[in-house]
Short mmCIF file of C-alpha atoms in Angstrom, two decimals:
data_model
loop_
_atom_site.label_atom_id
_atom_site.label_comp_id
_atom_site.label_asym_id
_atom_site.label_seq_id
_atom_site.Cartn_x
_atom_site.Cartn_y
_atom_site.Cartn_z
CA MET A 1 -37.96 -32.35 99.90
CA SER A 2 -34.57 -32.00 98.18
CA ARG A 3 -31.45 -30.67 99.88
CA ALA A 4 -31.66 -27.48 97.80
CA ASP A 5 -35.16 -26.88 99.06
CA ALA A 6 -34.47 -27.50 102.70
CA HIS A 7 -34.67 -24.54 105.06
CA PRO A 8 -30.97 -23.70 105.65
CA SER A 9 -29.47 -22.64 108.96
CA ARG A 10 -28.08 -19.16 109.43
CA ARG A 11 -24.60 -20.63 109.12
CA ALA A 12 -25.56 -22.16 105.77
CA PHE A 13 -27.02 -18.84 104.68
CA ILE A 14 -23.79 -17.09 105.54
CA GLY A 15 -21.92 -19.59 103.45
CA ALA A 16 -24.41 -19.16 100.67
CA THR A 17 -23.99 -15.44 100.38
CA GLY A 18 -20.25 -15.88 100.58
CA ALA A 19 -20.18 -18.40 97.75
CA VAL A 20 -22.68 -16.36 95.81
CA ALA A 21 -20.35 -13.43 95.51
CA ALA A 22 -17.25 -15.51 95.55
CA THR A 23 -17.69 -17.32 92.24
CA THR A 24 -18.87 -14.36 90.27
CA GLY A 25 -17.91 -11.46 92.48
CA LEU A 26 -21.51 -10.29 92.39
CA THR A 27 -23.42 -10.60 95.66
CA ALA A 28 -26.99 -9.51 96.06
CA GLY A 29 -27.23 -6.93 98.80
CA CYS A 30 -29.14 -4.23 100.55
CA GLU A 31 -29.88 -0.65 99.77
CA ALA A 32 -28.07 0.66 102.83
CA PRO A 33 -28.21 4.24 104.07
CA ALA A 34 -25.94 6.54 102.14
CA VAL A 35 -22.45 6.80 103.55
CA ARG A 36 -21.21 10.33 104.14
CA GLN A 37 -18.49 11.04 101.59
CA ASP A 38 -16.03 13.36 103.31
CA ARG A 39 -12.79 14.26 101.63
CA PRO A 40 -10.55 11.15 101.77
CA PRO A 41 -7.41 11.41 103.87
CA SER A 42 -4.22 12.23 102.05
CA PRO A 43 -1.78 9.35 101.42
CA ALA A 44 0.70 11.04 103.77
CA SER A 45 -1.75 10.75 106.67
CA THR A 46 -3.10 7.29 105.83
CA PRO A 47 -1.89 4.61 108.25
CA ARG A 48 0.67 2.31 106.68
CA VAL A 49 0.06 -1.44 106.42
CA ALA A 50 2.97 -3.59 107.51
CA ALA A 51 4.40 -5.69 104.71
CA THR A 52 5.87 -8.32 107.01
CA GLY A 53 4.16 -10.87 109.24
CA ARG A 54 2.66 -14.35 109.19
CA HIS A 55 0.45 -13.46 106.21
CA GLN A 56 1.05 -11.12 103.31
CA ALA A 57 -0.82 -7.84 103.43
CA GLY A 58 -3.56 -7.23 100.88
CA VAL A 59 -5.72 -10.24 101.74
CA THR A 60 -7.40 -9.47 105.08
CA LEU A 61 -5.55 -6.20 105.66
CA PRO A 62 -6.37 -3.39 105.49
CA GLN A 63 -10.05 -3.50 106.33
CA PRO A 64 -11.90 -2.20 104.46
CA ALA A 65 -9.84 -2.81 101.35
CA GLN A 66 -8.27 0.10 99.50
CA PRO A 67 -10.33 1.66 96.69
CA ASN A 68 -7.78 1.08 93.89
CA LEU A 69 -6.14 -2.10 92.60
CA LEU A 70 -3.74 -3.10 89.81
CA ALA A 71 -3.20 -6.81 89.12
CA VAL A 72 -0.17 -7.74 86.97
CA VAL A 73 0.21 -11.33 85.74
CA ALA A 74 3.62 -12.39 84.40
CA ASP A 75 5.65 -15.44 83.42
CA VAL A 76 9.04 -16.35 84.86
CA THR A 77 11.68 -17.01 82.22
CA ASP A 78 12.84 -20.58 81.95
CA GLY A 79 16.04 -21.31 83.91
CA VAL A 80 15.55 -18.48 86.38
CA ALA A 81 16.21 -19.25 90.05
CA VAL A 82 12.81 -18.56 91.59
CA GLY A 83 13.95 -18.31 95.20
CA PRO A 84 16.35 -15.34 94.74
CA LEU A 85 13.78 -13.57 92.50
CA LEU A 86 11.08 -13.81 95.13
CA ALA A 87 13.45 -12.77 97.95
CA GLU A 88 14.42 -9.67 95.91
CA LEU A 89 10.77 -8.79 95.26
CA GLY A 90 9.96 -9.19 98.97
CA ARG A 91 12.75 -6.80 99.88
CA ALA A 92 11.54 -4.32 97.28
CA VAL A 93 7.95 -4.56 98.62
CA HIS A 94 9.18 -3.83 102.12
CA ALA A 95 11.10 -0.76 100.94
CA LEU A 96 8.24 0.52 98.81
CA THR A 97 5.57 0.16 101.48
CA ALA A 98 7.88 1.79 104.02
CA GLY A 99 8.43 4.76 101.76
CA ALA A 100 12.18 4.05 101.66
CA ASP A 101 12.49 3.39 97.92
CA PRO A 102 13.41 6.30 95.60
CA ARG A 103 11.44 4.60 92.83
CA LEU A 104 8.27 5.92 94.51
CA LEU A 105 9.22 9.25 92.94
CA GLY A 106 8.37 11.11 96.13
CA LEU A 107 4.85 9.72 96.48
CA PRO A 108 3.93 8.81 100.07
CA PRO A 109 3.04 5.11 100.28
CA GLY A 110 0.02 5.58 102.54
CA ASP A 111 -1.89 2.27 102.76
CA LEU A 112 0.00 0.64 99.87
CA THR A 113 0.05 -3.18 99.86
CA VAL A 114 1.62 -5.63 97.44
CA THR A 115 0.53 -9.27 97.49
CA ILE A 116 2.61 -11.81 95.53
CA GLY A 117 1.52 -15.20 94.29
CA VAL A 118 3.09 -17.94 92.20
CA GLY A 119 1.28 -19.99 89.55
CA PRO A 120 0.82 -23.76 89.32
CA ARG A 121 3.78 -24.34 87.02
CA LEU A 122 6.17 -22.98 89.62
CA VAL A 123 4.36 -24.67 92.51
CA ARG A 124 4.63 -28.04 90.77
CA ARG A 125 8.37 -27.45 90.44
CA ALA A 126 8.57 -27.14 94.22
CA GLY A 127 6.21 -30.07 94.84
CA PRO A 128 3.52 -31.57 92.62
CA SER A 129 1.20 -32.32 95.53
CA LEU A 130 1.45 -28.88 97.19
CA PRO A 131 -1.61 -26.61 97.48
CA GLY A 132 -1.62 -24.35 94.45
CA ALA A 133 -0.20 -26.94 92.06
CA ALA A 134 -3.51 -27.49 90.22
CA ASP A 135 -4.54 -25.43 87.19
CA LEU A 136 -8.02 -24.00 86.89
CA PRO A 137 -10.31 -26.06 84.67
CA ARG A 138 -12.16 -24.47 81.77
CA PHE A 139 -15.72 -23.28 82.18
CA SER A 140 -18.43 -22.06 79.85
CA ARG A 141 -18.86 -18.37 79.04
CA GLU A 142 -15.11 -17.91 78.61
CA ARG A 143 -13.55 -15.97 75.75
CA ILE A 144 -9.89 -16.06 76.75
CA ALA A 145 -6.83 -15.43 74.59
CA PRO A 146 -3.94 -17.84 75.23
CA ARG A 147 -1.83 -15.23 77.06
CA SER A 148 -4.74 -14.35 79.33
CA ARG A 149 -5.02 -17.88 80.74
CA GLY A 150 -2.68 -18.90 83.59
CA GLY A 151 0.63 -17.34 84.54
CA ASP A 152 3.61 -17.77 86.87
CA LEU A 153 3.53 -14.60 88.97
CA LEU A 154 0.79 -12.37 90.41
CA LEU A 155 1.47 -8.86 91.66
CA GLN A 156 -1.64 -7.50 93.38
CA ILE A 157 -1.02 -3.82 94.14
CA CYS A 158 -3.66 -1.94 96.21
CA ALA A 159 -3.63 1.62 97.48
CA GLY A 160 -5.80 4.59 98.35
CA ASP A 161 -3.76 6.71 95.93
CA PRO A 162 -4.26 5.52 92.32
CA LEU A 163 -1.01 7.19 91.27
CA LEU A 164 0.95 4.59 93.23
CA LEU A 165 -0.28 1.62 91.22
CA PRO A 166 1.69 2.08 87.96
CA VAL A 167 4.71 3.49 89.81
CA VAL A 168 4.95 0.45 92.08
CA ALA A 169 4.33 -1.99 89.21
CA THR A 170 7.15 -0.35 87.22
CA ALA A 171 9.52 -0.60 90.20
CA LEU A 172 8.80 -4.28 90.78
CA LEU A 173 8.99 -5.26 87.13
CA ARG A 174 12.27 -3.38 86.80
CA GLN A 175 13.52 -5.22 89.87
CA ALA A 176 12.70 -8.53 88.18
CA GLY A 177 14.19 -7.38 84.86
CA ASP A 178 14.37 -9.93 82.07
CA ARG A 179 13.64 -12.71 84.53
CA VAL A 180 9.90 -12.11 84.04
CA ARG A 181 7.70 -11.26 81.07
CA GLU A 182 4.36 -9.57 81.60
CA ARG A 183 1.23 -11.33 80.30
CA TRP A 184 -1.57 -8.93 81.12
CA ARG A 185 -2.62 -6.35 83.68
CA GLN A 186 -5.91 -4.95 84.85
CA SER A 187 -6.75 -1.99 87.10
CA GLY A 188 -10.03 -1.55 88.97
CA ARG A 189 -11.72 0.42 91.68
CA ARG A 190 -14.19 -0.16 94.47
CA GLY A 191 -17.25 1.88 95.19
CA PRO A 192 -17.69 3.46 98.60
CA ASP A 193 -18.03 0.85 101.34
CA VAL A 194 -21.57 0.38 102.63
CA PRO A 195 -22.26 -0.94 106.16
CA VAL A 196 -23.73 -4.44 105.97
CA THR A 197 -23.68 -5.56 109.60
CA LYS A 198 -21.57 -4.85 112.62
CA GLY A 199 -17.92 -4.86 111.60
CA VAL A 200 -18.70 -5.76 107.98
CA SER A 201 -18.96 -3.41 105.00
CA ALA A 202 -18.83 -3.99 101.27
CA PRO A 203 -18.78 -1.95 98.05
CA ARG A 204 -21.47 -1.76 95.40
CA ASN A 205 -20.64 -3.15 91.99
CA LEU A 206 -21.59 -2.11 88.45
CA LEU A 207 -24.89 -3.99 88.54
CA GLY A 208 -26.03 -1.99 91.57
CA PHE A 209 -25.76 -4.76 94.12
CA ILE A 210 -23.39 -4.94 97.09
CA ASP A 211 -20.38 -7.10 96.41
CA GLY A 212 -18.92 -9.35 99.10
CA ILE A 213 -21.40 -9.13 101.92
CA VAL A 214 -20.29 -12.32 103.63
CA GLY A 215 -17.03 -14.20 103.84
CA PRO A 216 -14.66 -15.66 106.42
CA HIS A 217 -14.44 -12.55 108.59
CA THR A 218 -13.73 -14.00 112.01
CA ASP A 219 -10.39 -15.53 113.00
CA ALA A 220 -12.05 -18.94 113.34
CA GLU A 221 -13.59 -18.74 109.87
CA GLN A 222 -10.30 -17.60 108.39
CA ARG A 223 -8.47 -20.53 109.90
CA ARG A 224 -11.11 -22.88 108.53
CA HIS A 225 -11.64 -21.42 105.07
CA LEU A 226 -8.90 -18.97 104.16
CA TRP A 227 -5.37 -19.69 105.44
CA LEU A 228 -3.33 -22.77 104.56
CA ALA A 229 -2.35 -24.74 107.68
CA GLY A 230 0.34 -26.75 105.92
CA PRO A 231 2.61 -28.21 104.80
CA ALA A 232 5.13 -25.97 106.52
CA PRO A 233 6.50 -24.12 103.39
CA VAL A 234 2.99 -22.85 102.50
CA ALA A 235 1.50 -22.43 105.99
CA GLY A 236 0.08 -18.94 106.31
CA GLY A 237 -0.53 -18.61 102.59
CA THR A 238 -3.74 -18.97 100.63
CA ILE A 239 -5.01 -19.80 97.16
CA ALA A 240 -6.13 -16.94 94.90
CA VAL A 241 -8.40 -17.15 91.88
CA VAL A 242 -8.22 -14.18 89.49
CA ARG A 243 -10.83 -13.74 86.77
CA ARG A 244 -11.52 -10.74 84.58
CA MET A 245 -15.14 -10.57 83.41
CA GLU A 246 -17.06 -8.40 81.02
CA LEU A 247 -20.58 -7.54 82.18
CA ASP A 248 -23.51 -7.06 79.80
CA LEU A 249 -24.47 -3.89 81.62
CA PRO A 250 -26.90 -2.54 78.98
CA ARG A 251 -28.93 -5.78 78.92
CA PHE A 252 -29.02 -6.04 82.70
CA ALA A 253 -29.95 -2.37 83.12
CA ALA A 254 -32.84 -2.83 80.66
CA LEU A 255 -34.48 -5.37 82.96
CA SER A 256 -37.18 -4.29 85.37
CA VAL A 257 -36.19 -4.14 89.03
CA ALA A 258 -38.32 -7.25 89.63
CA ASP A 259 -36.45 -9.15 86.92
CA GLN A 260 -33.06 -7.99 88.25
CA GLU A 261 -34.09 -9.23 91.69
CA ALA A 262 -35.12 -12.58 90.20
CA VAL A 263 -31.59 -12.95 88.79
CA PHE A 264 -30.10 -12.56 92.22
CA GLY A 265 -32.94 -14.00 94.36
CA ARG A 266 -32.88 -10.92 96.60
CA ARG A 267 -34.57 -7.53 96.86
CA ARG A 268 -32.43 -4.78 95.42
CA ALA A 269 -33.68 -2.08 97.80
CA SER A 270 -33.60 -3.96 101.10
CA GLY A 271 -31.27 -6.89 100.38
CA ALA A 272 -33.86 -9.31 101.75
CA PRO A 273 -34.23 -12.69 100.08
CA LEU A 274 -37.28 -13.02 97.85
CA SER A 275 -38.60 -15.49 100.38
CA GLY A 276 -39.06 -12.62 102.85
CA GLY A 277 -37.46 -11.13 105.92
CA THR A 278 -34.49 -8.77 106.12
CA VAL A 279 -31.00 -8.79 104.63
CA ALA A 280 -29.90 -10.99 107.56
CA SER A 281 -32.74 -13.50 107.06
CA ASP A 282 -32.12 -17.03 105.87
CA PRO A 283 -33.34 -17.54 102.31
CA GLN A 284 -36.20 -20.03 102.57
CA LEU A 285 -35.43 -21.99 99.42
CA GLY A 286 -38.48 -24.22 99.84
CA ALA A 287 -40.92 -21.30 100.18
CA LYS A 288 -43.54 -21.15 97.42
CA THR A 289 -46.31 -18.87 96.20
CA PRO A 290 -49.92 -20.05 96.58
CA ASP A 291 -49.81 -21.32 92.98
CA GLY A 292 -46.72 -23.43 93.66
CA ARG A 293 -43.87 -21.29 92.28
CA TYR A 294 -40.67 -20.93 94.28
CA LEU A 295 -40.33 -17.48 95.79
CA VAL A 296 -36.57 -17.75 95.11
CA PRO A 297 -36.50 -18.83 91.44
CA ALA A 298 -34.85 -22.10 90.50
CA ASP A 299 -32.13 -20.34 88.52
CA ALA A 300 -31.55 -17.45 91.00
CA HIS A 301 -27.96 -16.83 91.91
CA VAL A 302 -28.59 -17.27 95.64
CA ARG A 303 -30.08 -20.72 95.09
CA ARG A 304 -27.53 -21.98 92.53
CA ALA A 305 -24.52 -20.88 94.60
CA HIS A 306 -25.84 -22.04 97.97
CA PRO A 307 -22.89 -23.86 99.67
CA GLY A 308 -25.30 -26.15 101.47
CA VAL A 309 -26.26 -27.46 98.08
CA VAL A 310 -22.84 -27.24 96.49
CA GLY A 311 -20.87 -28.48 99.48
CA ALA A 312 -18.37 -25.62 99.28
CA GLY A 313 -16.76 -23.36 101.85
CA LEU A 314 -16.40 -19.59 102.19
CA MET A 315 -14.25 -17.31 100.06
CA LEU A 316 -12.80 -13.93 100.83
CA ARG A 317 -13.09 -11.50 97.92
CA ARG A 318 -11.36 -8.33 96.78
CA SER A 319 -13.41 -7.69 93.67
CA TYR A 320 -13.01 -4.44 91.76
CA SER A 321 -15.14 -2.87 89.03
CA THR A 322 -13.51 -2.03 85.71
CA ASP A 323 -14.32 0.13 82.73
CA GLU A 324 -11.48 -0.84 80.41
CA PRO A 325 -11.36 -2.59 78.03
CA SER A 326 -15.10 -2.75 78.78
CA PRO A 327 -17.40 -2.48 81.83
CA GLY A 328 -16.80 -5.45 84.00
CA LEU A 329 -15.31 -6.94 87.13
CA LEU A 330 -11.88 -8.04 88.24
CA PHE A 331 -12.82 -10.87 90.56
CA ILE A 332 -10.21 -12.04 93.09
CA SER A 333 -11.13 -14.66 95.66
CA PHE A 334 -8.99 -16.20 98.37
CA GLN A 335 -9.61 -19.65 99.83
CA ASN A 336 -7.51 -22.49 101.23
CA ASP A 337 -8.87 -25.08 98.81
CA LEU A 338 -9.22 -24.48 95.08
CA ARG A 339 -12.19 -26.86 95.05
CA THR A 340 -14.16 -24.31 97.02
CA PHE A 341 -14.14 -22.20 93.89
CA THR A 342 -14.29 -24.87 91.19
CA LYS A 343 -17.15 -26.87 92.73
CA THR A 344 -19.26 -23.77 93.21
CA LEU A 345 -18.70 -22.41 89.72
CA ALA A 346 -19.28 -25.85 88.19
CA HIS A 347 -22.63 -26.02 89.99
CA MET A 348 -23.56 -22.53 88.82
CA ASP A 349 -22.31 -23.11 85.27
CA GLY A 350 -25.39 -24.94 84.11
CA SER A 351 -28.22 -22.68 85.13
CA ASP A 352 -27.28 -19.60 87.17
CA ALA A 353 -29.18 -16.66 85.76
CA LEU A 354 -26.44 -14.21 86.73
CA LEU A 355 -23.76 -15.93 84.65
CA GLY A 356 -25.76 -15.13 81.54
CA PHE A 357 -24.62 -11.51 81.94
CA THR A 358 -20.91 -12.30 82.24
CA THR A 359 -18.09 -13.33 79.89
CA THR A 360 -14.72 -14.25 81.37
CA THR A 361 -11.77 -12.84 79.38
CA ALA A 362 -8.83 -13.76 81.67
CA THR A 363 -8.33 -16.39 84.34
CA ALA A 364 -5.54 -17.71 86.59
CA THR A 365 -4.89 -19.21 90.00
CA PHE A 366 -1.94 -18.60 92.30
CA LEU A 367 -0.49 -19.76 95.58
CA VAL A 368 -0.32 -16.56 97.62
CA LEU A 369 2.93 -17.08 99.48
CA PRO A 370 3.09 -16.98 103.27
CA GLY A 371 4.20 -13.80 104.93
CA PHE A 372 7.85 -12.87 105.20
CA ASP A 373 10.30 -10.81 107.30
CA HIS A 374 13.99 -10.01 107.40
CA GLN A 375 14.91 -13.45 108.70
CA ARG A 376 12.56 -15.40 106.41
CA PRO A 377 12.54 -13.99 102.84
CA LEU A 378 9.46 -14.20 100.62
CA GLY A 379 9.20 -17.74 99.22
CA ALA A 380 11.76 -19.17 101.67
CA GLY A 381 11.32 -22.89 102.32
CA LEU A 382 9.50 -23.39 99.03
CA PHE A 383 12.03 -22.20 96.46
CA ARG A 384 15.79 -22.05 96.40
#
């Protein structure tokens, strides 16, 4: 029996579902009970998220993630001193999230977070062997214009109030001035969070499946799979992958429910693997029908992205659905090793049924800088 067909442990299954959503942002899930949709709290009454600390906000905090996101990717002008630029941006983020910046135009910050990353070109300038110095390779099913590939600076802005996103982006870009030049931006939103298991919830995506059921949720898992332990200038940071994808929604919606489930390898209504059980059950990849067919098809997303087969770790995702320029997904994953992403997507690239419904139109990777405070500015120790 091959490794792919072996009966995986629960730990392997957790990794599988994490990698499943991580590389495409689309995780098969369960049809959970409807969540009561009361009127959302006003931004003025929403608890604020501290901008300072060991890690930047907007990765694991807040939980659950805010419903609105704007990602801005920019280049840094040649000859610019990166250290002072990042320190200025960090101070601006602190003022904006504290509600102390007049550029908020009177809007309460609520749960606003800004997460800043630097691209491989800048990381290589600081040290060619540092985490985050490697560019993403090219994959199939990409239709990417030159200015939508790569970039020097990521501004990930998240908030409960969608009005904050362009206001904060304008403030930060004005702070940077002619030292940066915007490449592209993309806004997105999350559906209501659905309870998955105790302490874990996830939103539903445009294909009707829950997105991001499993990831490194515990402190131990985050130390192992999410946060960089070193070297010292990057400790407490992480590696982000950002990919904008178009979804062939009409073609997927035209499939029968059974065919949609075959794409994912899971039941749409219950979230159970096609091999049986509940949403929490291990997918039995070796299970077959009486006539010898695999219950989980050979090209099903769950099988192709199984980390026990790929040899990849867990990723934390903040994926958001989009409707402009076309229905799709802004996929953002965080991991402490870029190979976690690249190995999984390379394994999926050949025969994952789900990828046939996606086209990637923008892609980049960034070193998400460690957290900062008044004594240690953003980017300190890495750039001067």
